[in-house]
Short mmCIF file of C-alpha atoms in Angstrom, two decimals:
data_model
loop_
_atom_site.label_atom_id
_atom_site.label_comp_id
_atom_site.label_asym_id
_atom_site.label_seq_id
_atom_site.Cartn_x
_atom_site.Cartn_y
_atom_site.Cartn_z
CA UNK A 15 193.75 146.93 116.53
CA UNK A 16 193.38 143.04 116.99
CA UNK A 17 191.32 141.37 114.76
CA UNK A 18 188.35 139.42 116.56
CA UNK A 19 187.68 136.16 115.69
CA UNK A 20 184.41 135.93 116.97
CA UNK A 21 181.34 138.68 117.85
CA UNK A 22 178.66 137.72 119.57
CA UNK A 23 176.09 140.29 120.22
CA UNK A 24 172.94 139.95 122.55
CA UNK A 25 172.47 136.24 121.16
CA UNK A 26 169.36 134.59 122.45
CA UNK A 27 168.30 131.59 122.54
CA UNK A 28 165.97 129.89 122.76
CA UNK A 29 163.95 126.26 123.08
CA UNK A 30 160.26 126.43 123.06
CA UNK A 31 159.40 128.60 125.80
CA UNK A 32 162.52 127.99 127.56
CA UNK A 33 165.00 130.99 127.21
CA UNK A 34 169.01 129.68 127.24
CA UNK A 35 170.58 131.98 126.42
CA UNK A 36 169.51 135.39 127.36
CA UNK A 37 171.55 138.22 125.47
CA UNK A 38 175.18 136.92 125.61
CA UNK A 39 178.24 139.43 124.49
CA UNK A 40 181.46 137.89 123.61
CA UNK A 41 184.53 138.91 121.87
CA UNK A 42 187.44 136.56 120.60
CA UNK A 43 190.54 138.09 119.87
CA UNK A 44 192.82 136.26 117.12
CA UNK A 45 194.96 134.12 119.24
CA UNK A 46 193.13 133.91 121.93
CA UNK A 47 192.34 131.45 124.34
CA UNK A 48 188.95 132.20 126.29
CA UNK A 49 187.57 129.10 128.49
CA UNK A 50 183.64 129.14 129.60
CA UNK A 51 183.07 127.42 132.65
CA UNK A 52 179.86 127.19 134.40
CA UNK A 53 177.10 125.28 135.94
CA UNK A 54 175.26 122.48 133.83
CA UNK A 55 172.84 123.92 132.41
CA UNK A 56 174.09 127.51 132.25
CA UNK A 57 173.94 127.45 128.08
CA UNK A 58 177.77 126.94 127.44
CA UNK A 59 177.68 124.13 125.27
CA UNK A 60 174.52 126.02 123.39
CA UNK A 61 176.54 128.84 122.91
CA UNK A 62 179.50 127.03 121.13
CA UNK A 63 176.69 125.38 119.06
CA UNK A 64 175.41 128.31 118.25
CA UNK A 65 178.42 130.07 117.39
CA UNK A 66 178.96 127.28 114.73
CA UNK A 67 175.51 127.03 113.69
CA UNK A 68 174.74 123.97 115.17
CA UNK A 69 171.74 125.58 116.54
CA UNK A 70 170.11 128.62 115.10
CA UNK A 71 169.55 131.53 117.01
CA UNK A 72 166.61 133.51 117.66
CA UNK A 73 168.24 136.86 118.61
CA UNK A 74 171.07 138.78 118.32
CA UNK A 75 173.92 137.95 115.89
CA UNK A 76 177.32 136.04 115.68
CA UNK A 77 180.00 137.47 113.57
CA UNK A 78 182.59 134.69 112.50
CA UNK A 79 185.27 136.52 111.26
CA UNK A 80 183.09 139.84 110.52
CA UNK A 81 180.80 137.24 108.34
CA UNK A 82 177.46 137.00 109.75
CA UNK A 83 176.89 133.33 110.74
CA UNK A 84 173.74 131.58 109.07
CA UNK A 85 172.44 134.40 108.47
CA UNK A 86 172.24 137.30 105.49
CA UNK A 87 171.22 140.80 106.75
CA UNK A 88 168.57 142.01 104.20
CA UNK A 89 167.78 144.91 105.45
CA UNK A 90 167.45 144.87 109.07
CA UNK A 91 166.03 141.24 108.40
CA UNK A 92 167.50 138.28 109.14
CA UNK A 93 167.25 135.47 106.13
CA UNK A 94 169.01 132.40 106.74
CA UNK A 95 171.68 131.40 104.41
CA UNK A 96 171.23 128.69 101.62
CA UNK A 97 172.30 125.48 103.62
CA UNK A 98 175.72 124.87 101.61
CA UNK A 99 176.77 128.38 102.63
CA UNK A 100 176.24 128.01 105.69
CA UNK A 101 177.91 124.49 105.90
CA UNK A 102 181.26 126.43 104.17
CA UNK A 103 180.78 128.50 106.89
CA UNK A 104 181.00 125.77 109.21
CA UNK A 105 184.33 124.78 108.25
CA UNK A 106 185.96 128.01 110.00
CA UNK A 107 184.56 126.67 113.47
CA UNK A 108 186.05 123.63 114.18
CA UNK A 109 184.16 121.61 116.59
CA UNK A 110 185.35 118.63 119.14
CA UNK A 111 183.00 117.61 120.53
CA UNK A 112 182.48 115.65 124.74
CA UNK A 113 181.47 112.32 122.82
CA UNK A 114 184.20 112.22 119.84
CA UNK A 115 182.02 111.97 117.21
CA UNK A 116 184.13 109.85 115.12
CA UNK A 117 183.25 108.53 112.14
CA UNK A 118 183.03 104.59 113.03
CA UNK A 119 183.32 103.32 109.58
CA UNK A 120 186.19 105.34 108.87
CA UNK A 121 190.02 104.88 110.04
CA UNK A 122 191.66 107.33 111.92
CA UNK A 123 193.43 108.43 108.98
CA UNK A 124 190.30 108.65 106.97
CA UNK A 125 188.44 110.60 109.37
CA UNK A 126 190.89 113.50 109.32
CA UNK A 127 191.17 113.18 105.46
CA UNK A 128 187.02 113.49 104.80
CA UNK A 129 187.09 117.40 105.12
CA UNK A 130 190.43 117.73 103.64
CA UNK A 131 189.40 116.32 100.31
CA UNK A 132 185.65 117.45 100.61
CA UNK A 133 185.44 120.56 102.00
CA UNK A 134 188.71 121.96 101.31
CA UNK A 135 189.26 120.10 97.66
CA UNK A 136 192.78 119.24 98.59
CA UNK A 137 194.59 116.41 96.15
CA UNK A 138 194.00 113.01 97.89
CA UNK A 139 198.25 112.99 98.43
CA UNK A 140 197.69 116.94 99.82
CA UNK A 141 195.35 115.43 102.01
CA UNK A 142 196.95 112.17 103.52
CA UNK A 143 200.03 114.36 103.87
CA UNK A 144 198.01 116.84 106.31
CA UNK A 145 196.47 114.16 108.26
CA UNK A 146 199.09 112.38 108.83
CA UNK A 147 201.20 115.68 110.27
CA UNK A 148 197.93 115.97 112.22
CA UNK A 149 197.74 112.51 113.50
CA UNK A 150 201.08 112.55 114.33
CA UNK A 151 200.82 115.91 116.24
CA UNK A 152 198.30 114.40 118.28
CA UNK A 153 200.47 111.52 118.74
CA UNK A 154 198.87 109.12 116.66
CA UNK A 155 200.98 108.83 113.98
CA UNK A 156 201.07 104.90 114.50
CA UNK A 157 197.24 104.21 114.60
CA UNK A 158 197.01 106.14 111.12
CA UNK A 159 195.03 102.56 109.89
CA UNK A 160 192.83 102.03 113.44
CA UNK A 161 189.71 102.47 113.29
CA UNK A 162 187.82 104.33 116.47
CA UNK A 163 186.50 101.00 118.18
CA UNK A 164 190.01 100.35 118.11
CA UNK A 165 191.22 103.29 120.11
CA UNK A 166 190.79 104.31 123.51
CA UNK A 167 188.95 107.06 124.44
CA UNK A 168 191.66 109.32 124.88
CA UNK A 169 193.04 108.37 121.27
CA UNK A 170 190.15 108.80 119.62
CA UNK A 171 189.21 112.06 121.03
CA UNK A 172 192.84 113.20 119.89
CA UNK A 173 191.91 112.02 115.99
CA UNK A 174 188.65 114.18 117.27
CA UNK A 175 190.77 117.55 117.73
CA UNK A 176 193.20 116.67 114.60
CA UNK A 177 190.44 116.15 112.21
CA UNK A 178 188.86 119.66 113.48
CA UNK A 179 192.47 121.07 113.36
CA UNK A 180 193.68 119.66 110.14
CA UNK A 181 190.87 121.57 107.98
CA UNK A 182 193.05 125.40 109.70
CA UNK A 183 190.20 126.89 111.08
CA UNK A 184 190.22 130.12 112.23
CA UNK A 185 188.71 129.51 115.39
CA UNK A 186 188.54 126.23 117.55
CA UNK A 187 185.57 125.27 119.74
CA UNK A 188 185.82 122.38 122.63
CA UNK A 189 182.97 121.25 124.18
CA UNK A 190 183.58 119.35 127.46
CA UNK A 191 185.75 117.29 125.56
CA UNK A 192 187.47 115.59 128.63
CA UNK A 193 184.17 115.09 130.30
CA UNK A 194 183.30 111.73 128.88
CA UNK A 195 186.65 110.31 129.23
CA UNK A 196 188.25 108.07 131.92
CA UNK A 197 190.16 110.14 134.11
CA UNK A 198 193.65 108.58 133.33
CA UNK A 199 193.05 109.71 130.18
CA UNK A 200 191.97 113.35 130.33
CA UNK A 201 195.54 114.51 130.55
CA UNK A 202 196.80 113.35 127.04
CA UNK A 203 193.92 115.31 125.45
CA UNK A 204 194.63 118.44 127.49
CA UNK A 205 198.03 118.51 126.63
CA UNK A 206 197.13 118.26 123.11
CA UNK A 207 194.66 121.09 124.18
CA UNK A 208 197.40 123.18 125.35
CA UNK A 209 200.14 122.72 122.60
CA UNK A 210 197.80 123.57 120.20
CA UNK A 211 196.99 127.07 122.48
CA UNK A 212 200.61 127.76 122.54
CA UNK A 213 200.65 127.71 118.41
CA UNK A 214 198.26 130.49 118.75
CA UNK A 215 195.18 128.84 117.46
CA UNK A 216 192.25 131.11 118.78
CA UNK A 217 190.12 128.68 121.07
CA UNK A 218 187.25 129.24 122.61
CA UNK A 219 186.84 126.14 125.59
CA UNK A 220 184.17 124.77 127.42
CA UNK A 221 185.37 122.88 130.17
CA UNK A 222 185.48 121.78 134.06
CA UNK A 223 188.92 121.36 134.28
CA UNK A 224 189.51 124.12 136.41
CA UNK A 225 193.06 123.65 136.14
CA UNK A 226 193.29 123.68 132.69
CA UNK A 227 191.54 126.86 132.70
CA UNK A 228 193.67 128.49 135.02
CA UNK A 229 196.71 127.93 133.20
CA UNK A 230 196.32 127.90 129.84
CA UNK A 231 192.90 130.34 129.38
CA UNK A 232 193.99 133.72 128.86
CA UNK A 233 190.55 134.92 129.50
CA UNK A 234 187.74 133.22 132.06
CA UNK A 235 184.01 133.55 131.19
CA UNK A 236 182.21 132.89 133.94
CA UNK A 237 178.62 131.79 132.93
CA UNK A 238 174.92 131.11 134.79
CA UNK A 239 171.35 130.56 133.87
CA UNK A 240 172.02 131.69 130.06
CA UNK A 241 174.14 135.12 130.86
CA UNK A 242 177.94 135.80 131.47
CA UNK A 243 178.15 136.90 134.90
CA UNK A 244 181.89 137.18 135.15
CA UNK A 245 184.94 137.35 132.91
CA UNK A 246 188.18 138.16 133.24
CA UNK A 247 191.85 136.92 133.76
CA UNK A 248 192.07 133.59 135.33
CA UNK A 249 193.71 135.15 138.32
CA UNK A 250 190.62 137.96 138.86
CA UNK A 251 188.06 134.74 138.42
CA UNK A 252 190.16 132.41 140.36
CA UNK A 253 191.45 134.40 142.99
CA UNK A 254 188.97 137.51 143.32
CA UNK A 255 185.74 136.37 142.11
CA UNK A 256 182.99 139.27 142.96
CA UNK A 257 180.03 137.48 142.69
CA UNK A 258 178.49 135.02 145.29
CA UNK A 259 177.21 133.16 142.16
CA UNK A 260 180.51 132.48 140.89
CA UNK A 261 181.80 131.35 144.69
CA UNK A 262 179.66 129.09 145.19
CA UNK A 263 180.32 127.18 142.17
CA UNK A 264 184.13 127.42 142.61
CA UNK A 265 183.25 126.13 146.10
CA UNK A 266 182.76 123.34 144.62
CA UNK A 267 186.17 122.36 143.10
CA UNK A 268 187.82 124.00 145.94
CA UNK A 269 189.17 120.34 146.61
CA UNK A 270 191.06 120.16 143.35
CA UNK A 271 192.18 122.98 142.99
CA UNK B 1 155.27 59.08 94.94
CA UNK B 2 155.29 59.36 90.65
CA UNK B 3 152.67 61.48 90.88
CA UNK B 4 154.88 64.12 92.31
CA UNK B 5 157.38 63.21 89.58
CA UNK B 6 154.93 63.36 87.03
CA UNK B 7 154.37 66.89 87.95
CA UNK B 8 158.00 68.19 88.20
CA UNK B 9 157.23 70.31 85.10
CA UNK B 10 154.22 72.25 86.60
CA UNK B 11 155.68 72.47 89.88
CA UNK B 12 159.14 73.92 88.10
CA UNK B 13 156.74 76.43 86.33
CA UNK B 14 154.60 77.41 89.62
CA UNK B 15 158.66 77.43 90.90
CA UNK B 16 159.68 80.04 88.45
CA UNK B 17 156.32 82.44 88.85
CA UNK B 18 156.77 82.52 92.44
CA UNK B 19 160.73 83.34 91.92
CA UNK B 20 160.00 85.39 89.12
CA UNK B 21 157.62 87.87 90.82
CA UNK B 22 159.45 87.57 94.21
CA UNK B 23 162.25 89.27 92.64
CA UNK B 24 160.63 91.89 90.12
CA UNK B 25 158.49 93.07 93.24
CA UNK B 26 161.46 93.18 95.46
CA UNK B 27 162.93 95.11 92.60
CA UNK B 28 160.43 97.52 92.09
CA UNK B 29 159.73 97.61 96.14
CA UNK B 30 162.72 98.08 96.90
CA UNK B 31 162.89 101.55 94.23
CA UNK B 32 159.61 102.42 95.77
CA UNK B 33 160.89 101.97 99.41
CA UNK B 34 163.93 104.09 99.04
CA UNK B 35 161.63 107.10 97.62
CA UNK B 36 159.71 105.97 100.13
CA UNK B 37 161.75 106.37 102.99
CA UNK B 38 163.83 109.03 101.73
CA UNK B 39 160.78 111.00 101.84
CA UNK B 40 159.88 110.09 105.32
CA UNK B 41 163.17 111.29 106.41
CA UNK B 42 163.93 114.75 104.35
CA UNK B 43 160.93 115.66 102.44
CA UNK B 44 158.88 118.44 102.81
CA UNK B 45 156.10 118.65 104.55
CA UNK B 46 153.56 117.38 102.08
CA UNK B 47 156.07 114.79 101.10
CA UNK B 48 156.89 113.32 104.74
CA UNK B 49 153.26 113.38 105.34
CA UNK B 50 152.16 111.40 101.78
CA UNK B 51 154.88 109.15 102.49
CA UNK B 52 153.65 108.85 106.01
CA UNK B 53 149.91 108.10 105.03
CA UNK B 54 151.15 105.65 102.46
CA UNK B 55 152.90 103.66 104.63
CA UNK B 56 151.25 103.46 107.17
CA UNK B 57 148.17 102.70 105.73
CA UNK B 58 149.80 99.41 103.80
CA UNK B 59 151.39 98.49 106.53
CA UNK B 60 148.05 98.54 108.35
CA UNK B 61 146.16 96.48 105.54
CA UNK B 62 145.82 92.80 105.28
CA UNK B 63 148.03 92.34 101.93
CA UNK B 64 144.71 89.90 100.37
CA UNK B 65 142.81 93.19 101.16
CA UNK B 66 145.40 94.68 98.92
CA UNK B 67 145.41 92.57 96.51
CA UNK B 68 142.01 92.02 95.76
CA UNK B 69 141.55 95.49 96.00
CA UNK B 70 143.79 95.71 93.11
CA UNK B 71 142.36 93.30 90.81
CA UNK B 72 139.20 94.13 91.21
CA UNK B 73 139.51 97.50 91.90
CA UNK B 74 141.49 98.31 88.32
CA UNK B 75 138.97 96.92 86.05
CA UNK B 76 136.49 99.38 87.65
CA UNK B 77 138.85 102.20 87.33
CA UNK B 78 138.64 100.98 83.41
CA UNK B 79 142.30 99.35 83.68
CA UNK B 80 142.67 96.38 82.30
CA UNK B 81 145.64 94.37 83.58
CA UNK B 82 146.24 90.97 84.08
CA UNK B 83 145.85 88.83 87.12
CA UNK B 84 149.59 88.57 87.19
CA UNK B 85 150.35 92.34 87.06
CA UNK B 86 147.41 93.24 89.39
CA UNK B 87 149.43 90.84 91.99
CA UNK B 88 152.89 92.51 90.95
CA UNK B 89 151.65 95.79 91.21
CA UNK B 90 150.04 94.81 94.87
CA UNK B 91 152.79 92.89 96.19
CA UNK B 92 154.70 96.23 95.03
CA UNK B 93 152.81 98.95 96.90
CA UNK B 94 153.12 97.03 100.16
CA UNK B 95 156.90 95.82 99.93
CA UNK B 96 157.76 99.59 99.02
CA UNK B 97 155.58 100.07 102.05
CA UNK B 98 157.92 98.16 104.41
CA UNK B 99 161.22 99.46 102.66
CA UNK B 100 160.72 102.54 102.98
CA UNK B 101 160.35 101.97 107.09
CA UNK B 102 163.43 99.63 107.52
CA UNK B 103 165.22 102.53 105.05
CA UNK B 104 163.69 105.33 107.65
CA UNK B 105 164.68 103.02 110.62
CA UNK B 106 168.36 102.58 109.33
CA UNK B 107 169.18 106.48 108.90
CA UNK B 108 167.76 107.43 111.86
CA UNK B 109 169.41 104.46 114.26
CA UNK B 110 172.80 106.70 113.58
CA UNK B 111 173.65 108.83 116.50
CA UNK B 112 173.17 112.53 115.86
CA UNK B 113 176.36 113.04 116.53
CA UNK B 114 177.55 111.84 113.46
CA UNK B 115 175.64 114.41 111.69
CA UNK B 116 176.76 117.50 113.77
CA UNK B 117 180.42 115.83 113.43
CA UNK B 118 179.98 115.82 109.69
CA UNK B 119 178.78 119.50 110.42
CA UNK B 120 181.12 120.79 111.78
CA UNK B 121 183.98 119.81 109.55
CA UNK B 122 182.00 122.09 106.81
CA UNK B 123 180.63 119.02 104.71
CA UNK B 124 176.79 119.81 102.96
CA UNK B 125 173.53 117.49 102.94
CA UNK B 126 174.63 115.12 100.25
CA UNK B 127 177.97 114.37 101.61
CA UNK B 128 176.96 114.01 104.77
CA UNK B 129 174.26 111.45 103.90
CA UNK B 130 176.57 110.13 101.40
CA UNK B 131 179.56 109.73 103.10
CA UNK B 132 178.98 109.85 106.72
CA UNK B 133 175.42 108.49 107.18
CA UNK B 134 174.43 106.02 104.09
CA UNK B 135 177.65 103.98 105.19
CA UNK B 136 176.77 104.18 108.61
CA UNK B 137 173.20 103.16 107.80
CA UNK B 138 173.54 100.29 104.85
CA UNK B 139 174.88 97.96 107.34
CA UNK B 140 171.92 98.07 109.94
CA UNK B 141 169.32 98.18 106.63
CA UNK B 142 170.69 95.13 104.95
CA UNK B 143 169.59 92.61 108.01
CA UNK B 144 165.53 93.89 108.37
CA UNK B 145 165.37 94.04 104.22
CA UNK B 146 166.29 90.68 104.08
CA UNK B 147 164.04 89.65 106.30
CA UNK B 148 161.81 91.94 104.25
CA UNK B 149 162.85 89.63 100.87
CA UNK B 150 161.93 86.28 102.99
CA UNK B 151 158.60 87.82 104.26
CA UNK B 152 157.91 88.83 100.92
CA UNK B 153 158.58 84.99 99.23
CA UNK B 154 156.09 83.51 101.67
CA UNK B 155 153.25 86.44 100.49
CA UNK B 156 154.09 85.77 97.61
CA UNK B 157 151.51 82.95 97.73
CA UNK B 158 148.52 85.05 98.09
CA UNK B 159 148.78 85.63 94.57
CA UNK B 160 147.51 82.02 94.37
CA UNK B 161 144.12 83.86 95.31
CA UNK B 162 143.68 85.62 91.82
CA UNK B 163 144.56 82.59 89.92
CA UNK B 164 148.29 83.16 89.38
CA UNK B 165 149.62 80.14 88.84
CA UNK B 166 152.52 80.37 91.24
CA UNK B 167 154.19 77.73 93.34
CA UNK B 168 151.18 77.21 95.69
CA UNK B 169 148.69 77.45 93.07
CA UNK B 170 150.46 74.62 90.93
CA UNK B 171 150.84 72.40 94.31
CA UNK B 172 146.58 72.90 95.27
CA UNK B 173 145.90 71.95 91.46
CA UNK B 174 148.14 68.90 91.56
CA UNK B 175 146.46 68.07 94.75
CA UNK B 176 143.32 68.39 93.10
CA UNK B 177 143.63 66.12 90.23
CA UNK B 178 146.15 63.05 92.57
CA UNK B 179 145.08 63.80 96.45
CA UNK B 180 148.64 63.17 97.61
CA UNK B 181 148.00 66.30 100.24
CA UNK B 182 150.84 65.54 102.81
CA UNK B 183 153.56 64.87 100.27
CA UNK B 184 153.06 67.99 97.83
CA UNK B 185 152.51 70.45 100.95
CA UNK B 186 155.80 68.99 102.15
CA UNK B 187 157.20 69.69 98.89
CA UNK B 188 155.77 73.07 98.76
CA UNK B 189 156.83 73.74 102.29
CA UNK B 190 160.47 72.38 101.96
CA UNK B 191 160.90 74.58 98.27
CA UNK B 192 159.75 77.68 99.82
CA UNK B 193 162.02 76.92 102.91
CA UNK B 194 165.06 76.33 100.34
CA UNK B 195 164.23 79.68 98.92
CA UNK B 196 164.36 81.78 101.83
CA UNK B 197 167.52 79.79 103.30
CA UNK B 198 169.49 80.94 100.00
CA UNK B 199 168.23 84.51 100.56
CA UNK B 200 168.86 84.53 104.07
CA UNK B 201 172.57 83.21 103.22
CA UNK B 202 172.70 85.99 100.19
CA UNK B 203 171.79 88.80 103.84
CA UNK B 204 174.74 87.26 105.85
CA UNK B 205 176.99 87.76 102.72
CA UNK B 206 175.83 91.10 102.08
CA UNK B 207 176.03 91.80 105.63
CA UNK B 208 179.48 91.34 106.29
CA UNK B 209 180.58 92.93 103.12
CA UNK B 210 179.20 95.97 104.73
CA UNK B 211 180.09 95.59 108.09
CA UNK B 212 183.14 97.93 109.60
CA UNK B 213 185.07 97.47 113.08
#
């Protein structure tokens, strides 16, 4: 039996009145790679949150490696955790996120190193040691001392995915993390993307890189208005898709595809 | 012209009072201010909204409203202070007023992102506000808390008002006794210029000491 990674069971969520997502199932196996793609709007990116407690949810649950996230089942109930649990908790999901989210006051050395010797009490040598395998991973391993004004987009959303990577997390999450970035530069992050798939880091991607999806996503989640309408292998959602839904909106990168 | 001379000394003293409680009150604002806005940004409910109340009902005050209400108002309450602490504890109350907004204004002029960043890589509340959001946040609090300090130095002079001999008090009763108006306002002027210059020079130091690229 494969271990899963991630268990999401009829998770709903929701804003105010506003409903996002609407009783989502998901399964992550260890290792996997499973890409969401989706309309704006169709409660992708509130899903990743979600899954690493970003945003609480109102229904349903989220098993991060069989721990309930946020959340401590007393008795049918759901209490939420003590806010430093859940932030250890945290740790497991590493985030990038479509705007960086870089520390400016930090270098790029320093930004990878924060969790290291924080969250995961490594030595400070421990530390710099990991970050700069990271950084150099990443290809970085010459702007160790930059800080992220200093780096191009690209670059710094690369120190982005090594400072997620660098704390070993047992599950990565990308959130559009191309989308804000100059098109000359998407590449260099993807291919980070995809050599860190190919280590057999379990990933869970939301993107609109269709290409990307195609051949690197084991597993294609097609979502829409807060529910998974399709999923399968890239080749059944690329190449049979059965819903009209899901045409239309591959319609619309028929052009680069 | 000797006149002015002839008064160095009580001018020097009015000097000192002035410099004196400009920089206990900033002090003790400034302590006030960070509860202040600390509890505008993460208190409870009952906290936020005391804090809330209490600021903005300084900041809505005259500060002579203030301060009279002070000195007149303790005596009543059977607290007997002097006219110098009554203006200390005044000035006070409505400089931890205005801290605690530029503090509140600070922390929350950093992106959220930085927060969810800090998040996500598993850190808790106090490291994220301590490492991620404080250092963020010191550099864009330094600039309106020195203007806070120079505001400060020119209310300062209200105190005059309850007969604390401060810098303006000592120039009005040296214009009492020698009528030499222009020249001791100028004096007056140009001291509490030279005062606020230095401080505003101390904020561009401090300022690029915290500044980051």
């Amino acid at each position: 039996m494969t271990q899963k990674v991630v268990v999401v069971q009829d998770l709903v969520k929701r804003f105010g009145p506003l409903e996002i997502l609407r009783g989502i199932n998901l399964e992550v196996d260890k290792g996997e790679v499973v890409v969401i793609i989706g309309p704006s709007g169709s409660g992708k990116t509130t899903l990743l949150r979600c899954i690493n407690f970003l945003e609480e949810y109102q229904g349903g649950r989220i098993y991060l490696d069989e721990q309930l996230m946020g959340y401590q089942n007393d008795n049918g109930k759901l209490v939420k955790l003590p806010e430093d649990t859940i932030a250890k908790m945290r740790a497991d999901a590493g985030m990038v996120f479509q705007s960086f989210n870089l520390f400016p006051h930090m270098t790029a050395l320093d930004n990878v190193m924060l969790g290291l010797t924080k969250v995961r009490k490594l030595a400070k040598n421990e530390a710099q040691d990991r970050a700069v395998t990271w950084l150099t991973r990443v290809g970085l391993g010459d702007k160790l001392k930059s800080y992220p004004a200093q780096l191009s987009g690209g670059q710094q959303q690369r120190v982005g995915i090594a400072r997620a990577v660098a704390m070993e997390p047992k599950l990565m999450l990308f959130d559009e993390v191309t989308s804000a970035l100059d098109p000359e530069l998407v590449s260099e992050v993807l291919s980070v993307m995809e050599d860190l798939a190919h280590t057999g880091m379990t990933m869970l991607v939301v993107t609109h890189e269709m290409r990307f999806a195609k051949e690197v996503g084991h597993r294609i989640i097609f979502m829409d208005e807060g529910l998974i309408v399709e999923e399968g292998t890239p080749q059944q959602i690329f190449e049979q898709p059965q819903t009209e839904r899901l045409r239309t909106f591959l319609g619309h990168f028929a052009k680069t595809l | 012209m000797e006149t002015v001379i002839a008064s160095g000394p009580l001018i020097l003293r009015g000097l000192l009072i002035t410099l004196e409680v400009s920089a206990l009150v900033l002090l003790i604002g400034t302590v006030i201010g960070i509860g202040g806005g600390l509890s505008l940004l993460y208190g409870g409910l009952p906290l936020r909204w005391l804090a809330r109340i209490y600021v903005d009902t300084i900041r809505g005050i005259p500060l002579l409203v203030l301060i009279f209400a002070i000195f007149y108002g303790l005596p009543v309450l059977g607290l007997k202070v002097s006219a110098l602490i009554a203006a200390v504890i005044a000035l006070s109350v409505f400089c931890g007023a205005h801290v605690s907004e530029v503090l509140r204004g600070g922390v929350d002029s950093i992106p959220k992102g930085q927060t969810e960043a800090a998040k996500a890589i598993g850190l808790t509340f106090r490291q994220r506000l301590w490492y991620v959001i404080f250092p963020q946040a010191i550099s864009r609090i330094i600039p309106p808390w020195v203007n806070t300090a120079v505001e400060l130095v020119k209310a300062s002079s209200l105190v005059s008002l309850v007969s604390v001999v401060d810098l303006m008090l000592a120039i009005q009763q040296i214009v009492g006794r020698t009528r030499e108006t222009l020249l001791l306002y100028a004096v007056a002027a140009l001291l509490y210029f030279l005062i606020n210059y230095i401080i505003s020079m101390i904020g561009l130091r401090l300022e690029k000491r915290f500044a980051y690229t």
